[in-house]
Amino acid sequence: MSYIDNIKEKARSNRKKIVLPETTDKRTLIAASNIVKEGIADIIMIGNSEKILDGATWLEIDLDEVTIVNPHTTELLDEYVTLLYETRKDKGMTVEMAREILVNDELTFGVVMVKAGHADGMVAGACHATADTLRPALQILKTAPNTKLVSGFFVMCCPNSPYGEDGTFIFADCGLNQDPTPEELAAIAETSARSFRSLVGAKPIIAMLSHSTKGSAKHPLVDKMVEATRIAKELYPHLAIDGELQSDAAIVPIVSKTKSPGSEVGGKANVLIFPNLDCGNISYKLVQRLGNVEAYGPMLQGIAKPVNDLSRGCSWQDIVGVVALTAVQAQLH
């Protein structure tokens, strides 16, 4: 059984309610139909039911088991207006503004639904930029307790790969923090380790990546990863973490023997922490496209309740996978 099939099985064991707000996107409609058919989660869609069901008819899919909530007509609107106002009034929100936002912005409506406890998580981003998905989540749900930083990661599933945990990795941060400081990189490493343990079920082995291995190059970017490793080891001594490591030294045992002999991480890493967003985002897309690898995310870690992003280049199958992962995150919450 593949990694994502295992995740789907976990999701089925305790079905959660997941919001899919992007109901004008055909990939979302197809994904929703398949999710309920497979019993992965209960799906809530936001929008005009007539338009959504017309789209389903055109696509020849079944959405009969999907719950559709229209912000303009739902009896929940007044409750959500009050909740949004109370959450954001210190930032200048008024009741009138809250109502206007909720009837016109499906993403914010979905996040408020999660905040109210009427849904367990939300997945969006197929036709919105990451910032549009993240902004209401951070403003309304806020960060989880004992979390220093919200960050984004991808679960990368490499078929028939001898590396990682049976070919499964977490790449971080690939979707949110543009140029994290050493302290932030250490925090990303720790939350990524927790995500790996909860979603993969194995021991996280963390490599702080660089273009240098153990001093083979001198540069401020190298210094940043060296310092991030030092901080992470000091703050989280229970973690298996090492750096700075080049990517081949991190995951290939024979290369590690030459470049990083004696490293507890070298050649065995399954959690890869990138120096900045450029490195992480470029790397995951290249690995996904050139290696025929399944990439699920960007998943978000550190938010009080599960809200996850999608790449705008995603397929409907990707949406199904991220919903399954979101459901498992919701089980843990």
Coordinates of C-alpha atoms in Angstrom, one line a residue:
M1 CA 0.0 0.0 0.0
S2 CA 1.3 3.4 -1.0
Y3 CA 1.9 6.2 1.5
I4 CA -1.1 8.2 0.4
D5 CA -3.3 5.1 0.5
N6 CA -2.3 4.6 4.1
I7 CA -3.2 8.2 4.8
K8 CA -6.6 7.8 3.2
E9 CA -7.2 4.7 5.3
K10 CA -6.4 6.7 8.5
A11 CA -8.8 9.5 7.3
R12 CA -11.6 6.9 6.8
S13 CA -11.2 5.6 10.3
N14 CA -12.5 8.8 11.8
R15 CA -14.1 11.0 9.2
K16 CA -13.7 14.7 9.5
K17 CA -15.5 17.7 7.9
I18 CA -13.3 19.5 5.4
V19 CA -14.2 22.7 3.7
L20 CA -13.4 23.2 0.0
P21 CA -14.3 26.8 -0.8
E22 CA -13.1 27.0 -4.4
T23 CA -16.3 25.7 -6.0
T24 CA -15.9 27.4 -9.4
D25 CA -12.8 25.2 -10.1
K26 CA -13.6 22.0 -11.8
R27 CA -10.6 20.2 -10.2
T28 CA -12.2 21.0 -6.8
L29 CA -15.6 19.6 -7.9
I30 CA -14.0 16.4 -9.3
A31 CA -11.9 16.0 -6.1
A32 CA -15.0 16.5 -3.9
S33 CA -16.9 13.8 -5.7
N34 CA -14.1 11.3 -5.4
I35 CA -13.4 12.2 -1.7
V36 CA -17.0 11.4 -0.6
K37 CA -17.1 8.3 -2.9
E38 CA -13.9 7.0 -1.2
G39 CA -15.2 7.9 2.2
I40 CA -12.1 9.9 3.0
A41 CA -13.9 12.9 4.6
D42 CA -17.2 14.7 4.7
I43 CA -17.0 17.7 2.4
I44 CA -18.5 21.1 2.8
M45 CA -18.5 23.4 -0.3
I46 CA -19.2 27.1 -0.2
G47 CA -21.2 28.9 -2.9
N48 CA -24.4 28.8 -4.8
S49 CA -25.8 25.3 -4.8
E50 CA -27.5 25.6 -8.2
K51 CA -24.2 26.7 -9.9
I52 CA -22.2 24.0 -8.1
L53 CA -24.7 21.3 -9.1
D54 CA -24.8 22.5 -12.6
G55 CA -21.1 22.2 -12.7
A56 CA -21.3 18.7 -11.4
T57 CA -23.9 17.8 -14.1
W58 CA -21.6 19.2 -16.8
L59 CA -18.7 17.2 -15.4
E60 CA -20.9 14.1 -15.1
I61 CA -20.0 13.7 -11.4
D62 CA -22.1 13.1 -8.3
L63 CA -22.1 15.7 -5.5
D64 CA -25.3 14.4 -3.7
E65 CA -23.4 13.6 -0.5
V66 CA -21.6 17.0 -0.4
T67 CA -22.9 19.7 2.0
I68 CA -23.3 23.1 0.2
V69 CA -23.4 26.3 2.2
N70 CA -24.4 29.6 0.6
P71 CA -23.0 32.6 2.5
H72 CA -25.9 34.7 1.3
T73 CA -28.6 32.5 2.6
T74 CA -27.2 30.4 5.5
E75 CA -28.7 30.8 8.9
L76 CA -25.2 30.7 10.3
L77 CA -24.3 34.1 8.8
D78 CA -25.1 36.2 11.8
E79 CA -23.2 33.9 14.1
Y80 CA -20.1 34.1 11.8
V81 CA -20.4 37.8 11.5
T82 CA -20.2 38.1 15.2
L83 CA -17.3 35.7 15.5
L84 CA -15.3 37.5 12.8
Y85 CA -16.0 40.9 14.3
E86 CA -15.0 39.7 17.8
T87 CA -11.8 38.1 16.5
R88 CA -10.7 41.2 14.5
K89 CA -12.3 44.2 16.2
D90 CA -8.9 45.2 17.7
K91 CA -7.6 45.5 14.1
G92 CA -10.4 47.9 13.1
M93 CA -13.0 45.3 12.0
T94 CA -16.7 46.5 12.2
V95 CA -19.8 44.4 12.1
E96 CA -20.6 45.8 8.6
M97 CA -17.2 45.0 7.3
A98 CA -17.4 41.4 8.7
R99 CA -20.7 40.8 6.9
E100 CA -19.4 42.2 3.7
I101 CA -16.3 40.0 3.8
L102 CA -18.1 36.9 4.6
V103 CA -20.6 37.1 1.8
N104 CA -18.0 37.9 -0.8
D105 CA -14.9 35.9 0.3
E106 CA -15.4 32.2 0.4
L107 CA -11.9 31.6 1.8
T108 CA -12.6 33.7 4.9
F109 CA -16.0 32.2 5.2
G110 CA -14.4 28.7 5.3
V111 CA -11.8 29.7 7.9
V112 CA -14.6 31.2 10.1
M113 CA -16.5 27.9 9.7
V114 CA -13.4 26.1 11.0
K115 CA -13.0 28.6 13.8
A116 CA -16.6 28.1 14.9
G117 CA -16.1 24.3 15.0
H118 CA -18.6 23.6 12.2
A119 CA -15.7 22.1 10.1
D120 CA -12.5 20.4 11.1
G121 CA -10.2 21.9 8.4
M122 CA -10.0 23.7 5.1
V123 CA -8.1 23.1 1.8
A124 CA -7.8 25.9 -0.8
G125 CA -5.2 27.4 -3.2
A126 CA -6.1 25.7 -6.5
C127 CA -7.1 29.1 -7.9
H128 CA -5.7 31.4 -5.2
A129 CA -2.2 32.6 -4.3
T130 CA -0.7 31.2 -1.1
A131 CA -1.0 34.6 0.6
D132 CA -4.8 34.7 -0.1
T133 CA -5.2 31.3 1.6
L134 CA -2.9 32.0 4.5
R135 CA -4.0 35.5 5.4
P136 CA -7.5 34.6 6.9
A137 CA -6.1 31.5 8.5
L138 CA -3.4 33.5 10.4
Q139 CA -5.7 36.4 11.2
I140 CA -8.6 34.3 12.5
L141 CA -7.3 30.9 13.7
K142 CA -3.9 32.2 14.7
T143 CA -0.9 30.1 15.7
A144 CA -1.1 26.9 17.8
P145 CA 0.1 26.8 21.4
N146 CA 3.9 26.4 21.9
T147 CA 4.5 27.3 18.2
K148 CA 7.2 29.9 17.3
L149 CA 6.5 30.1 13.6
V150 CA 4.0 29.1 11.0
S151 CA 5.7 27.4 8.1
G152 CA 4.9 25.3 5.0
F153 CA 6.0 21.9 4.0
F154 CA 5.5 19.3 1.3
V155 CA 5.1 15.6 1.7
M156 CA 7.1 14.1 -1.1
C157 CA 6.4 10.5 -2.1
C158 CA 9.1 9.1 -4.4
P159 CA 8.0 5.7 -5.9
N160 CA 10.6 2.9 -5.7
S161 CA 13.2 5.2 -4.1
P162 CA 15.8 3.7 -1.7
Y163 CA 16.1 7.1 0.1
G164 CA 14.1 8.7 2.9
E165 CA 11.5 6.7 4.8
D166 CA 10.5 4.2 2.0
G167 CA 10.8 7.1 -0.5
T168 CA 8.8 9.6 1.7
F169 CA 10.3 12.9 2.7
I170 CA 9.2 16.2 4.1
F171 CA 10.6 19.3 2.4
A172 CA 10.4 22.6 4.4
D173 CA 9.9 25.5 4.1
C174 CA 8.7 25.5 0.5
G175 CA 5.7 27.8 0.6
L176 CA 5.8 30.5 3.2
N177 CA 8.9 32.0 4.8
Q178 CA 11.1 33.7 2.2
D179 CA 14.4 34.1 4.0
P180 CA 14.2 32.6 7.5
T181 CA 16.8 33.5 10.1
P182 CA 18.8 30.7 11.8
E183 CA 16.4 30.9 14.8
E184 CA 13.4 30.5 12.4
L185 CA 15.1 27.6 10.5
A186 CA 15.6 25.8 13.8
A187 CA 11.9 26.3 14.6
I188 CA 10.9 25.0 11.1
A189 CA 13.1 22.0 11.7
E190 CA 11.3 21.2 15.0
T191 CA 7.8 21.6 13.7
S192 CA 8.7 19.6 10.5
A193 CA 9.9 16.8 12.7
R194 CA 6.6 16.8 14.5
S195 CA 4.7 16.8 11.2
F196 CA 6.9 13.9 9.9
R197 CA 6.3 11.8 13.0
S198 CA 2.5 12.4 12.9
L199 CA 1.9 12.0 9.2
V200 CA 4.5 9.4 8.3
G201 CA 4.7 7.6 11.6
A202 CA 8.5 7.2 11.6
K203 CA 11.5 8.8 13.3
P204 CA 12.4 12.1 11.7
I205 CA 16.0 12.5 10.6
I206 CA 16.6 16.1 9.8
A207 CA 19.2 17.6 7.4
M208 CA 19.9 21.3 7.3
L209 CA 20.7 21.7 3.6
S210 CA 23.4 23.9 2.0
H211 CA 25.6 24.1 -1.0
S212 CA 28.4 23.1 1.5
T213 CA 29.0 20.0 3.6
K214 CA 30.9 20.5 6.9
G215 CA 32.8 23.5 5.8
S216 CA 33.6 22.6 2.2
A217 CA 32.6 26.2 1.2
K218 CA 32.7 29.6 2.9
H219 CA 29.8 31.9 2.6
P220 CA 27.2 33.8 4.7
L221 CA 24.5 31.4 3.5
V222 CA 26.6 28.5 4.8
D223 CA 27.1 30.3 8.1
K224 CA 23.4 30.7 8.4
M225 CA 22.8 26.9 8.2
V226 CA 25.6 26.1 10.5
E227 CA 24.1 28.5 13.1
A228 CA 20.6 27.1 12.5
T229 CA 21.9 23.6 13.2
R230 CA 23.6 24.8 16.4
I231 CA 20.5 26.4 17.7
A232 CA 18.3 23.4 16.8
K233 CA 20.6 21.0 18.6
E234 CA 20.7 23.2 21.6
L235 CA 16.9 23.8 21.8
Y236 CA 15.8 20.3 20.7
P237 CA 18.5 17.8 21.8
H238 CA 16.1 14.9 21.3
L239 CA 16.1 15.4 17.5
A240 CA 18.4 13.6 15.1
I241 CA 19.6 16.7 13.2
D242 CA 22.8 17.7 11.4
G243 CA 24.2 20.3 9.1
E244 CA 25.3 21.9 7.0
L245 CA 24.9 19.2 4.5
Q246 CA 24.6 19.1 0.7
S247 CA 21.5 17.2 -0.5
D248 CA 23.5 14.2 -1.7
A249 CA 25.4 13.9 1.5
A250 CA 22.0 14.1 3.4
I251 CA 20.3 11.2 1.6
V252 CA 22.8 9.0 -0.2
P253 CA 24.8 6.7 2.2
I254 CA 27.8 6.2 0.0
V255 CA 28.2 9.9 -0.5
S256 CA 27.8 10.6 3.2
K257 CA 30.7 8.3 4.0
T258 CA 32.9 10.5 1.9
K259 CA 31.5 13.9 2.7
S260 CA 30.2 13.6 6.2
P261 CA 31.7 10.6 7.9
G262 CA 30.4 10.0 11.4
S263 CA 27.2 12.0 10.9
E264 CA 24.1 10.4 12.5
V265 CA 22.0 12.1 9.8
G266 CA 24.2 11.8 6.6
G267 CA 22.8 9.3 4.1
K268 CA 19.6 8.7 6.1
A269 CA 17.7 12.1 6.2
N270 CA 14.0 12.1 5.6
V271 CA 13.3 15.7 6.6
L272 CA 15.0 18.3 4.4
I273 CA 15.2 21.9 5.6
F274 CA 16.1 24.4 2.9
P275 CA 18.0 27.7 3.5
N276 CA 15.3 29.9 1.9
L277 CA 12.0 29.8 0.0
D278 CA 13.8 30.0 -3.4
C279 CA 15.7 26.8 -2.7
G280 CA 12.7 25.0 -1.2
N281 CA 10.1 25.9 -3.8
I282 CA 12.4 25.4 -6.8
S283 CA 13.6 22.0 -5.4
Y284 CA 10.1 20.5 -4.8
K285 CA 8.8 21.5 -8.2
L286 CA 11.9 20.1 -10.0
V287 CA 11.7 16.8 -8.0
Q288 CA 8.0 16.6 -8.6
R289 CA 8.1 17.2 -12.3
L290 CA 11.4 15.5 -13.3
G291 CA 11.2 12.6 -10.9
N292 CA 7.4 11.8 -11.3
V293 CA 7.1 12.3 -7.6
E294 CA 3.8 12.9 -5.7
A295 CA 4.0 16.3 -3.9
Y296 CA 1.3 17.1 -1.4
G297 CA 1.1 20.6 -0.1
P298 CA 2.1 23.2 0.8
M299 CA 0.8 21.8 4.0
L300 CA 0.8 24.3 6.9
Q301 CA 2.2 23.7 10.3
G302 CA 1.8 25.8 13.4
I303 CA -1.8 27.1 12.8
A304 CA -4.3 26.4 15.6
K305 CA -6.5 24.3 13.3
P306 CA -5.7 22.6 10.0
V307 CA -5.8 24.9 6.9
N308 CA -3.7 23.8 4.0
D309 CA -2.7 25.3 0.7
L310 CA -2.5 23.9 -2.8
S311 CA -0.3 24.7 -5.7
R312 CA -2.2 26.4 -8.5
G313 CA -0.8 23.7 -10.8
C314 CA -2.3 20.9 -8.8
S315 CA -4.5 18.1 -10.2
W316 CA -7.7 16.9 -8.7
Q317 CA -5.8 13.9 -7.4
D318 CA -3.5 16.3 -5.5
I319 CA -6.5 17.9 -3.9
V320 CA -7.8 14.5 -2.8
G321 CA -4.4 13.7 -1.2
V322 CA -4.2 17.0 0.6
V323 CA -7.7 16.6 2.0
A324 CA -6.8 13.2 3.3
L325 CA -3.7 14.6 5.0
T326 CA -5.8 17.5 6.4
A327 CA -8.3 15.1 7.8
V328 CA -5.5 13.2 9.6
Q329 CA -4.1 16.5 11.0
A330 CA -7.6 17.2 12.2
Q331 CA -7.8 13.8 14.0
L332 CA -4.6 14.7 15.8
H333 CA -6.1 18.0 16.9

